[in-house]
Tab-separated table of C-alpha atoms and ligand atoms in Angstrom:
chain	number	residue	atom	x	y	z
A	1	MET	CA	2.381	16.238	-12.960
A	2	ALA	CA	-1.298	16.005	-12.338
A	3	SER	CA	-2.039	16.086	-16.042
A	4	ILE	CA	-0.696	12.615	-16.656
A	5	LEU	CA	-2.804	11.051	-13.952
A	6	PRO	CA	-6.220	9.622	-14.557
A	7	PRO	CA	-9.025	11.774	-13.175
A	8	ASN	CA	-9.860	9.497	-10.275
A	9	ARG	CA	-6.345	9.227	-8.893
A	10	ASP	CA	-4.728	11.855	-6.684
A	11	SER	CA	-1.628	13.478	-7.909
A	12	VAL	CA	1.027	12.937	-5.282
A	13	GLU	CA	1.798	16.626	-5.373
A	14	ALA	CA	-1.812	17.590	-4.757
A	15	SER	CA	-1.870	15.388	-1.715
A	16	LEU	CA	1.479	16.528	-0.404
A	17	ASN	CA	1.058	20.198	-0.974
A	18	LEU	CA	-1.890	20.290	1.345
A	19	LEU	CA	0.083	21.571	4.275
A	20	PRO	CA	-1.934	22.233	7.407
A	21	GLY	CA	-2.332	25.969	6.954
A	22	GLU	CA	-3.240	25.517	3.296
A	23	CYS	CA	-5.774	22.809	3.778
A	24	SER	CA	-8.606	23.111	1.302
A	25	ASP	CA	-10.902	22.560	4.231
A	26	THR	CA	-11.246	25.789	6.080
A	27	LYS	CA	-13.410	24.681	8.968
A	28	SER	CA	-11.418	26.766	11.380
A	29	ASP	CA	-11.990	24.860	14.590
A	30	THR	CA	-10.435	21.784	13.025
A	31	VAL	CA	-7.563	23.588	11.384
A	32	ALA	CA	-6.784	25.301	14.664
A	33	THR	CA	-5.841	21.974	16.227
A	34	PHE	CA	-2.953	21.684	13.766
A	35	PRO	CA	0.612	22.669	14.480
A	36	SER	CA	1.832	25.454	12.229
A	37	SER	CA	3.454	24.380	9.017
A	38	GLN	CA	7.114	23.563	9.608
A	39	PRO	CA	9.728	22.814	6.982
A	40	SER	CA	11.660	19.709	8.057
A	41	GLN	CA	13.557	16.644	6.941
A	42	SER	CA	10.319	15.636	5.231
A	43	GLU	CA	11.551	17.637	2.235
A	44	ASP	CA	13.786	14.652	1.365
A	45	TRP	CA	10.949	12.359	0.632
A	46	ARG	CA	8.907	15.014	-1.114
A	47	LEU	CA	11.817	15.505	-3.438
A	48	GLY	CA	11.966	11.733	-3.931
A	49	LEU	CA	8.389	11.862	-5.168
A	50	GLN	CA	8.952	14.869	-7.376
A	51	ILE	CA	11.808	13.175	-9.198
A	52	ALA	CA	10.065	9.818	-9.504
A	53	ILE	CA	10.149	8.212	-12.960
A	54	ARG	CA	6.837	8.711	-14.724
A	55	SER	CA	6.973	6.997	-18.094
A	56	SER	CA	7.922	3.620	-19.513
A	57	ARG	CA	10.358	5.272	-21.840
A	58	LYS	CA	12.262	6.946	-18.996
A	59	LEU	CA	12.084	3.807	-16.907
A	60	CYS	CA	13.588	1.706	-19.716
A	61	GLU	CA	16.307	4.290	-20.161
A	62	PHE	CA	17.054	4.291	-16.421
A	63	VAL	CA	17.403	0.523	-16.213
A	64	GLY	CA	19.050	0.027	-19.606
A	65	VAL	CA	16.274	-2.047	-21.140
A	66	ASP	CA	15.056	-1.820	-24.734
A	67	PRO	CA	11.881	0.353	-24.740
A	68	GLN	CA	10.198	-2.212	-26.986
A	69	HIS	CA	9.486	-4.138	-23.765
A	70	ALA	CA	7.149	-1.358	-22.655
A	71	CYS	CA	3.609	-0.754	-23.820
A	72	PRO	CA	2.964	2.993	-23.822
A	73	SER	CA	-0.710	2.562	-24.731
A	74	ALA	CA	-1.251	0.810	-21.378
A	75	GLU	CA	-0.077	3.941	-19.595
A	76	SER	CA	-2.896	6.236	-20.570
A	77	ASP	CA	-5.386	5.099	-17.954
A	78	PHE	CA	-2.787	4.149	-15.334
A	79	PRO	CA	0.464	6.071	-15.710
A	80	VAL	CA	3.829	4.574	-14.911
A	81	MET	CA	5.289	5.833	-11.671
A	82	VAL	CA	8.261	4.533	-9.724
A	83	THR	CA	10.728	6.106	-7.321
A	84	ARG	CA	14.384	6.216	-8.289
A	85	GLU	CA	15.235	4.324	-5.103
A	86	TYR	CA	13.051	1.425	-6.204
A	87	ALA	CA	14.218	1.600	-9.838
A	88	SER	CA	17.840	1.476	-8.723
A	89	ARG	CA	17.210	-2.006	-7.270
A	90	ILE	CA	16.294	-3.294	-10.734
A	91	GLU	CA	19.074	-5.257	-12.403
A	92	LYS	CA	20.469	-3.216	-15.295
A	93	GLY	CA	19.626	-4.575	-18.709
A	94	ASN	CA	17.332	-7.331	-17.407
A	95	SER	CA	13.933	-6.997	-19.051
A	96	LEU	CA	12.665	-9.902	-16.916
A	97	ASP	CA	13.702	-8.369	-13.602
A	98	PRO	CA	11.035	-9.139	-10.962
A	99	LEU	CA	10.901	-5.533	-9.762
A	100	LEU	CA	10.746	-4.113	-13.278
A	101	ARG	CA	7.775	-6.339	-14.106
A	102	GLN	CA	5.813	-4.829	-11.246
A	103	VAL	CA	6.133	-1.284	-12.563
A	104	LEU	CA	6.612	-1.352	-16.339
A	105	ALA	CA	3.402	-1.028	-18.374
A	106	ALA	CA	3.078	-4.270	-20.337
A	107	PRO	CA	1.033	-5.387	-23.375
A	108	GLY	CA	-0.923	-7.809	-21.137
A	109	GLU	CA	-2.648	-4.812	-19.570
A	110	LEU	CA	-4.609	-4.194	-22.747
A	111	ASN	CA	-6.534	-7.420	-22.138
A	112	GLN	CA	-10.064	-6.278	-21.328
A	113	GLU	CA	-10.973	-9.329	-19.252
A	114	GLY	CA	-11.261	-8.916	-15.521
A	115	LEU	CA	-13.146	-6.494	-13.321
A	116	THR	CA	-12.761	-2.843	-12.427
A	117	ASP	CA	-13.942	-3.542	-8.856
A	118	PRO	CA	-12.520	-7.070	-8.443
A	119	VAL	CA	-13.162	-7.462	-4.722
A	120	GLY	CA	-16.527	-5.737	-4.464
A	121	GLU	CA	-15.283	-2.702	-2.579
A	122	LEU	CA	-17.772	-0.229	-3.958
A	123	ASP	CA	-20.530	-1.965	-2.006
A	124	SER	CA	-18.599	-1.624	1.224
A	125	ILE	CA	-18.122	2.141	1.085
A	126	ARG	CA	-19.969	3.566	4.087
A	127	HIS	CA	-18.887	7.169	3.983
A	128	LYS	CA	-16.477	9.059	1.669
A	129	GLY	CA	-13.610	6.560	1.556
A	130	LEU	CA	-14.499	4.791	4.801
A	131	LEU	CA	-15.024	1.133	3.899
A	132	GLN	CA	-16.397	-1.614	6.045
A	133	LYS	CA	-16.325	-5.108	4.672
A	134	TYR	CA	-15.457	-7.084	7.799
A	135	GLU	CA	-16.812	-7.022	11.308
A	136	HIS	CA	-15.009	-4.828	13.866
A	137	ARG	CA	-12.660	-3.333	11.255
A	138	VAL	CA	-12.998	-0.266	9.064
A	139	LEU	CA	-10.601	0.811	6.347
A	140	LEU	CA	-9.901	4.457	5.533
A	141	ILE	CA	-8.708	5.605	2.122
A	142	VAL	CA	-6.401	8.222	3.603
A	143	SER	CA	-4.980	9.240	0.233
A	144	GLY	CA	-5.325	8.219	-3.389
A	145	ALA	CA	-1.646	8.870	-4.002
A	146	CYS	CA	1.153	6.294	-4.133
A	147	ALA	CA	4.894	6.595	-4.714
A	148	ILE	CA	4.801	3.709	-7.146
A	149	HIS	CA	2.127	2.421	-9.483
A	150	CYS	CA	1.990	-1.367	-9.237
A	151	ARG	CA	0.651	-2.703	-12.496
A	152	TYR	CA	-1.408	-5.379	-10.699
A	153	CYS	CA	-3.085	-2.835	-8.396
A	154	PHE	CA	-6.638	-3.884	-7.534
A	155	ARG	CA	-7.580	-0.275	-6.833
A	156	ARG	CA	-6.559	0.914	-10.310
A	157	SER	CA	-10.083	2.202	-10.897
A	158	PHE	CA	-11.091	3.112	-7.362
A	159	PRO	CA	-13.121	6.363	-7.219
A	160	TYR	CA	-10.522	8.234	-5.154
A	161	SER	CA	-12.073	11.566	-6.007
A	162	ASP	CA	-15.107	10.692	-3.848
A	163	THR	CA	-13.069	10.118	-0.699
A	164	ALA	CA	-12.658	12.490	2.232
A	165	ARG	CA	-9.782	14.937	1.818
A	166	GLY	CA	-9.932	18.004	3.980
A	167	LEU	CA	-9.952	17.887	7.721
A	168	ALA	CA	-13.664	18.556	8.027
A	169	GLU	CA	-14.265	15.365	6.069
A	170	TRP	CA	-11.707	13.445	8.089
A	171	SER	CA	-13.614	14.649	11.152
A	172	GLU	CA	-16.702	13.016	9.671
A	173	TRP	CA	-14.782	9.733	9.665
A	174	ILE	CA	-13.882	10.254	13.305
A	175	ASP	CA	-17.529	10.935	14.189
A	176	TRP	CA	-18.615	7.879	12.246
A	177	ILE	CA	-16.150	5.641	14.122
A	178	LYS	CA	-17.049	7.215	17.471
A	179	ASP	CA	-20.691	6.419	16.824
A	180	ASP	CA	-20.120	2.709	16.252
A	181	SER	CA	-18.708	0.969	19.289
A	182	SER	CA	-18.431	-2.309	17.382
A	183	ILE	CA	-15.396	-0.903	15.551
A	184	HIS	CA	-12.235	-2.157	17.219
A	185	GLU	CA	-9.694	-1.519	14.524
A	186	VAL	CA	-9.012	1.187	11.973
A	187	ILE	CA	-6.901	0.365	8.935
A	188	LEU	CA	-5.203	3.294	7.251
A	189	SER	CA	-4.935	2.504	3.564
A	190	GLY	CA	-5.107	4.141	0.144
A	191	GLY	CA	-3.381	4.709	-2.249
A	192	ASP	CA	-0.727	4.965	0.409
A	193	PRO	CA	-1.616	6.388	3.819
A	194	LEU	CA	1.964	7.588	4.307
A	195	SER	CA	1.760	9.829	1.243
A	196	VAL	CA	0.111	12.557	3.324
A	197	ALA	CA	2.088	15.090	5.356
A	198	ASP	CA	3.222	14.161	8.862
A	199	SER	CA	1.154	16.893	10.477
A	200	ARG	CA	-2.060	15.672	8.861
A	201	LEU	CA	-1.348	12.096	9.782
A	202	ASP	CA	-0.516	13.111	13.329
A	203	TRP	CA	-3.884	14.838	13.603
A	204	LEU	CA	-5.710	11.741	12.386
A	205	LEU	CA	-3.761	9.399	14.680
A	206	GLN	CA	-4.358	11.548	17.722
A	207	GLU	CA	-8.082	11.737	17.008
A	208	LEU	CA	-8.288	7.969	16.589
A	209	ASP	CA	-6.241	7.379	19.705
A	210	THR	CA	-8.861	9.099	21.870
A	211	ILE	CA	-11.737	6.844	20.789
A	212	PRO	CA	-12.306	4.505	23.752
A	213	HIS	CA	-13.746	1.489	21.931
A	214	LEU	CA	-11.011	1.518	19.290
A	215	ARG	CA	-8.323	-0.982	20.234
A	216	ARG	CA	-5.909	-1.121	17.320
A	217	ILE	CA	-4.590	1.042	14.540
A	218	ARG	CA	-3.130	-0.546	11.454
A	219	PHE	CA	-1.305	0.826	8.430
A	220	HIS	CA	-1.057	-0.876	5.079
A	221	THR	CA	1.761	0.816	3.210
A	222	ARG	CA	4.341	0.351	0.483
A	223	LEU	CA	6.215	3.592	1.185
A	224	PRO	CA	8.806	2.226	3.665
A	225	VAL	CA	9.921	-0.040	0.829
A	226	VAL	CA	9.612	2.240	-2.186
A	227	LEU	CA	10.613	5.503	-0.486
A	228	PRO	CA	12.392	4.708	2.792
A	229	SER	CA	13.174	8.385	3.464
A	230	ARG	CA	9.439	8.734	4.170
A	231	ILE	CA	10.041	7.296	7.632
A	232	THR	CA	10.791	10.637	9.256
A	233	GLU	CA	11.455	11.467	12.893
A	234	ALA	CA	8.157	13.334	12.996
A	235	LEU	CA	6.285	10.268	11.785
A	236	CYS	CA	8.019	7.990	14.278
A	237	SER	CA	7.288	10.326	17.132
A	238	SER	CA	3.557	10.416	16.187
A	239	LEU	CA	3.540	6.640	16.130
A	240	ASN	CA	5.376	6.437	19.407
A	241	GLN	CA	2.760	8.506	21.182
A	242	LEU	CA	-0.111	6.176	20.403
A	243	SER	CA	-1.707	4.336	23.283
A	244	LYS	CA	-3.461	1.812	21.035
A	245	ALA	CA	-1.785	-1.281	19.668
A	246	LEU	CA	-0.096	-0.394	16.385
A	247	PHE	CA	0.403	-2.689	13.406
A	248	ILE	CA	2.201	-1.752	10.226
A	249	VAL	CA	1.747	-4.073	7.289
A	250	LEU	CA	4.395	-3.531	4.640
A	251	HIS	CA	3.730	-4.492	1.043
A	252	THR	CA	6.786	-6.243	-0.350
A	253	ASN	CA	6.739	-8.864	-3.079
A	254	HIS	CA	10.387	-9.739	-3.596
A	255	ALA	CA	13.556	-9.855	-1.496
A	256	ASN	CA	15.327	-7.576	-3.994
A	257	GLU	CA	13.017	-4.792	-2.830
A	258	ILE	CA	14.720	-4.762	0.555
A	259	ASP	CA	18.053	-2.931	0.576
A	260	ALA	CA	20.027	-1.207	3.337
A	261	ALA	CA	17.861	1.923	3.258
A	262	VAL	CA	14.704	-0.169	3.595
A	263	SER	CA	16.245	-2.065	6.523
A	264	GLY	CA	16.901	1.291	8.151
A	265	ALA	CA	13.284	2.349	7.660
A	266	ILE	CA	12.099	-0.963	9.105
A	267	ARG	CA	14.317	-0.494	12.169
A	268	LYS	CA	12.904	2.977	12.766
A	269	LEU	CA	9.346	1.722	12.484
A	270	ARG	CA	10.067	-1.058	14.936
A	271	SER	CA	11.531	1.312	17.446
A	272	SER	CA	8.359	3.384	17.215
A	273	GLY	CA	6.599	0.482	18.883
A	274	ALA	CA	4.810	-1.039	15.901
A	275	THR	CA	4.376	-4.735	15.221
A	276	LEU	CA	5.560	-5.214	11.652
A	277	MET	CA	4.075	-7.610	9.155
A	278	ASN	CA	4.175	-8.019	5.398
A	279	GLN	CA	1.637	-8.781	2.758
A	280	ALA	CA	2.664	-9.937	-0.688
A	281	VAL	CA	0.774	-10.707	-3.863
A	282	LEU	CA	1.637	-13.875	-5.753
A	283	LEU	CA	2.606	-12.601	-9.202
A	284	ARG	CA	3.521	-14.511	-12.324
A	285	GLY	CA	7.067	-13.755	-13.419
A	286	VAL	CA	7.790	-11.893	-10.179
A	287	ASN	CA	7.666	-14.283	-7.234
A	288	ASP	CA	5.861	-17.430	-8.437
A	289	ASP	CA	8.892	-19.633	-7.885
A	290	PHE	CA	10.129	-21.301	-4.725
A	291	GLU	CA	13.410	-19.442	-4.487
A	292	SER	CA	11.836	-15.976	-4.724
A	293	LEU	CA	9.233	-16.730	-2.067
A	294	TYR	CA	11.739	-18.442	0.194
A	295	ASN	CA	14.157	-15.515	-0.045
A	296	LEU	CA	11.371	-13.011	0.554
A	297	CYS	CA	10.043	-14.761	3.667
A	298	ALA	CA	13.500	-15.450	5.081
A	299	GLU	CA	14.620	-11.876	4.502
A	300	LEU	CA	11.470	-10.514	6.145
A	301	VAL	CA	11.794	-12.573	9.314
A	302	ASP	CA	15.500	-11.716	9.486
A	303	GLN	CA	14.355	-8.093	9.615
A	304	ASN	CA	11.785	-8.913	12.305
A	305	VAL	CA	8.867	-8.570	9.902
A	306	LEU	CA	6.343	-11.401	9.953
A	307	PRO	CA	4.933	-12.624	6.632
A	308	TYR	CA	1.175	-12.164	7.116
A	309	TYR	CA	-0.663	-12.802	3.873
A	310	LEU	CA	0.281	-14.109	0.457
A	311	HIS	CA	-2.585	-12.940	-1.734
A	312	GLN	CA	-3.851	-14.638	-4.791
A	313	LEU	CA	-4.227	-11.879	-7.390
A	314	ASP	CA	-7.487	-9.964	-7.454
A	315	PRO	CA	-8.875	-10.401	-10.977
A	316	VAL	CA	-8.505	-6.756	-11.888
A	317	GLN	CA	-8.859	-5.611	-15.455
A	318	GLY	CA	-5.378	-4.991	-16.837
A	319	GLY	CA	-3.677	-7.274	-14.312
A	320	LEU	CA	-4.660	-10.775	-15.370
A	321	HIS	CA	-1.298	-11.523	-16.962
A	322	PHE	CA	0.058	-11.732	-13.386
A	323	GLN	CA	-2.310	-14.548	-12.413
A	324	VAL	CA	-0.937	-17.789	-10.927
A	325	SER	CA	-3.058	-20.936	-10.599
A	326	ASP	CA	-4.252	-22.066	-7.158
A	327	GLN	CA	-2.566	-25.406	-7.764
A	328	ARG	CA	0.806	-23.731	-8.237
A	329	ALA	CA	0.187	-21.537	-5.177
A	330	PHE	CA	-0.544	-24.617	-3.019
A	331	GLU	CA	2.640	-26.341	-4.193
A	332	LEU	CA	4.730	-23.290	-3.380
A	333	ILE	CA	3.263	-22.895	0.117
A	334	GLU	CA	3.672	-26.598	0.853
A	335	LEU	CA	7.317	-26.386	-0.097
A	336	LEU	CA	7.858	-23.258	1.993
A	337	ARG	CA	6.395	-25.075	4.983
A	338	THR	CA	9.067	-27.733	4.758
A	339	LYS	CA	11.921	-25.228	4.630
A	340	LEU	CA	10.923	-22.373	6.934
A	341	PRO	CA	9.756	-22.063	10.518
A	342	GLY	CA	5.965	-21.911	10.774
A	343	TYR	CA	5.943	-18.213	11.639
A	344	ALA	CA	7.749	-17.390	8.399
A	345	VAL	CA	5.100	-18.913	6.112
A	346	PRO	CA	2.334	-16.487	5.109
A	347	LYS	CA	-1.338	-17.422	4.946
A	348	LEU	CA	-2.450	-17.962	1.365
A	349	VAL	CA	-5.672	-16.003	0.852
A	350	ARG	CA	-7.990	-14.578	-1.728
A	351	GLU	CA	-10.177	-11.527	-1.332
A	352	GLU	CA	-13.729	-12.133	-2.499
A	353	PRO	CA	-16.821	-9.996	-2.773
A	354	ASP	CA	-19.570	-10.701	-0.220
A	355	HIS	CA	-17.441	-12.888	2.018
A	356	PRO	CA	-17.186	-12.219	5.781
A	357	SER	CA	-13.388	-12.587	5.779
A	358	LYS	CA	-10.582	-13.115	3.352
A	359	THR	CA	-10.806	-16.638	2.045
A	360	ALA	CA	-8.094	-18.964	3.321
A	361	LEU	CA	-6.997	-21.197	0.459
A	362	MET	CA	-5.207	-23.843	2.514
B	401	PLP	C1	-8.280	-6.927	3.835
B	401	PLP	C2	-9.234	-5.962	4.394
B	401	PLP	C3	-9.355	-5.787	5.781
B	401	PLP	C4	-8.464	-6.500	6.776
B	401	PLP	O1	-8.619	-7.875	6.777
B	401	PLP	P1	-7.712	-8.726	7.778
B	401	PLP	O2	-8.062	-10.130	7.450
B	401	PLP	O3	-8.101	-8.292	9.156
B	401	PLP	O4	-6.293	-8.383	7.496
B	401	PLP	C5	-10.304	-4.922	6.246
B	401	PLP	N1	-11.123	-4.243	5.408
B	401	PLP	C6	-11.042	-4.402	4.086
B	401	PLP	C7	-11.996	-3.647	3.209
B	401	PLP	C8	-10.090	-5.250	3.536
B	401	PLP	O5	-9.998	-5.378	2.204
B	402	SF4	S1	1.078	0.910	-3.646
B	402	SF4	FE1	-0.825	-0.301	-3.353
B	402	SF4	S2	-2.486	1.128	-3.876
B	402	SF4	FE2	-0.564	1.996	-4.684
B	402	SF4	S3	-0.473	1.270	-6.810
B	402	SF4	FE3	0.685	-0.200	-5.543
B	402	SF4	S4	-0.828	-1.779	-5.044
B	402	SF4	FE4	-1.983	0.005	-5.742
């Protein structure tokens, strides 16, 4: 329901319903390169989005938690959204469940401290949702839509409505990247880059794949975890066809997020030739204890996913109640190092404005 979304955030439906033939962009030469619209297994995941839970009240009902734990007034500028798959991994009746805390609007969000652009992204926008903050890498806001609204999201207030949507605008991205031979890697981000239709994504991937100086394509996505049915055959076959190196960075914060369906999605992504990694955010009350982080990292490597980054929280307005001190973060990483192989311990980093890379904290 678009009406419950803030004006700057895409409704998932709006993004999904843009099937190739119906693209709002009617530049015919671009549209002509698209396959005709085909109904497919992708309907499964679309349905998963349509039936997602979209209020604290319904979420509390679903997980059997007293609605007094929710804070409906925190939902008005950032609505609650969570897939049923994800919600079903929440322990029934546990108001402190680490997955529930990530998605339930909480009173702490009303705290006005913090920043709306905590990592200085607005200054790095080069062209309609194409961001360049670091050398040799550009990041594309492929969609403003997500299948889950993480309450700590640092792009809560991102101006998604100013990003490229139709294919003509995506073509402008392609031209922009073609014109700058210093760009070696494109990162598909959002919102969630997998919330767009397979045919659109396939078009984008194929265009990127033909750019000679581009060496790598990377996804940052939470969909394999929050909506595993999104990993369709069509998507895997698009990925499989790429000649560039392909990296997929999953966003998982807790081992309880990984169930059998997620393992299946991970296996499919691996067999499409991608190198899989994970990025997590250190979150108070979610994973700021040794056991949670240990279980997360161990589970990831058991699934052949390498822990890449553990992020210190971006100081976003409405998310500060998730903050963990650097001191505590250091202690946790030190302890992980003594219990896990080196490759299973993520790099502890913070994202800062005006810094030429993410800042390593250890
Ligand atoms: C995090 C980020 C990247 C990628 O950084 P890596 O250290 O290569 O993972 C690129 N662009 C932007 C804007 C980012 O925020
Ligand atoms: S999936 Fe990522 S972009 Fe979407 S709400 Fe969560 S943190 Fe934000």
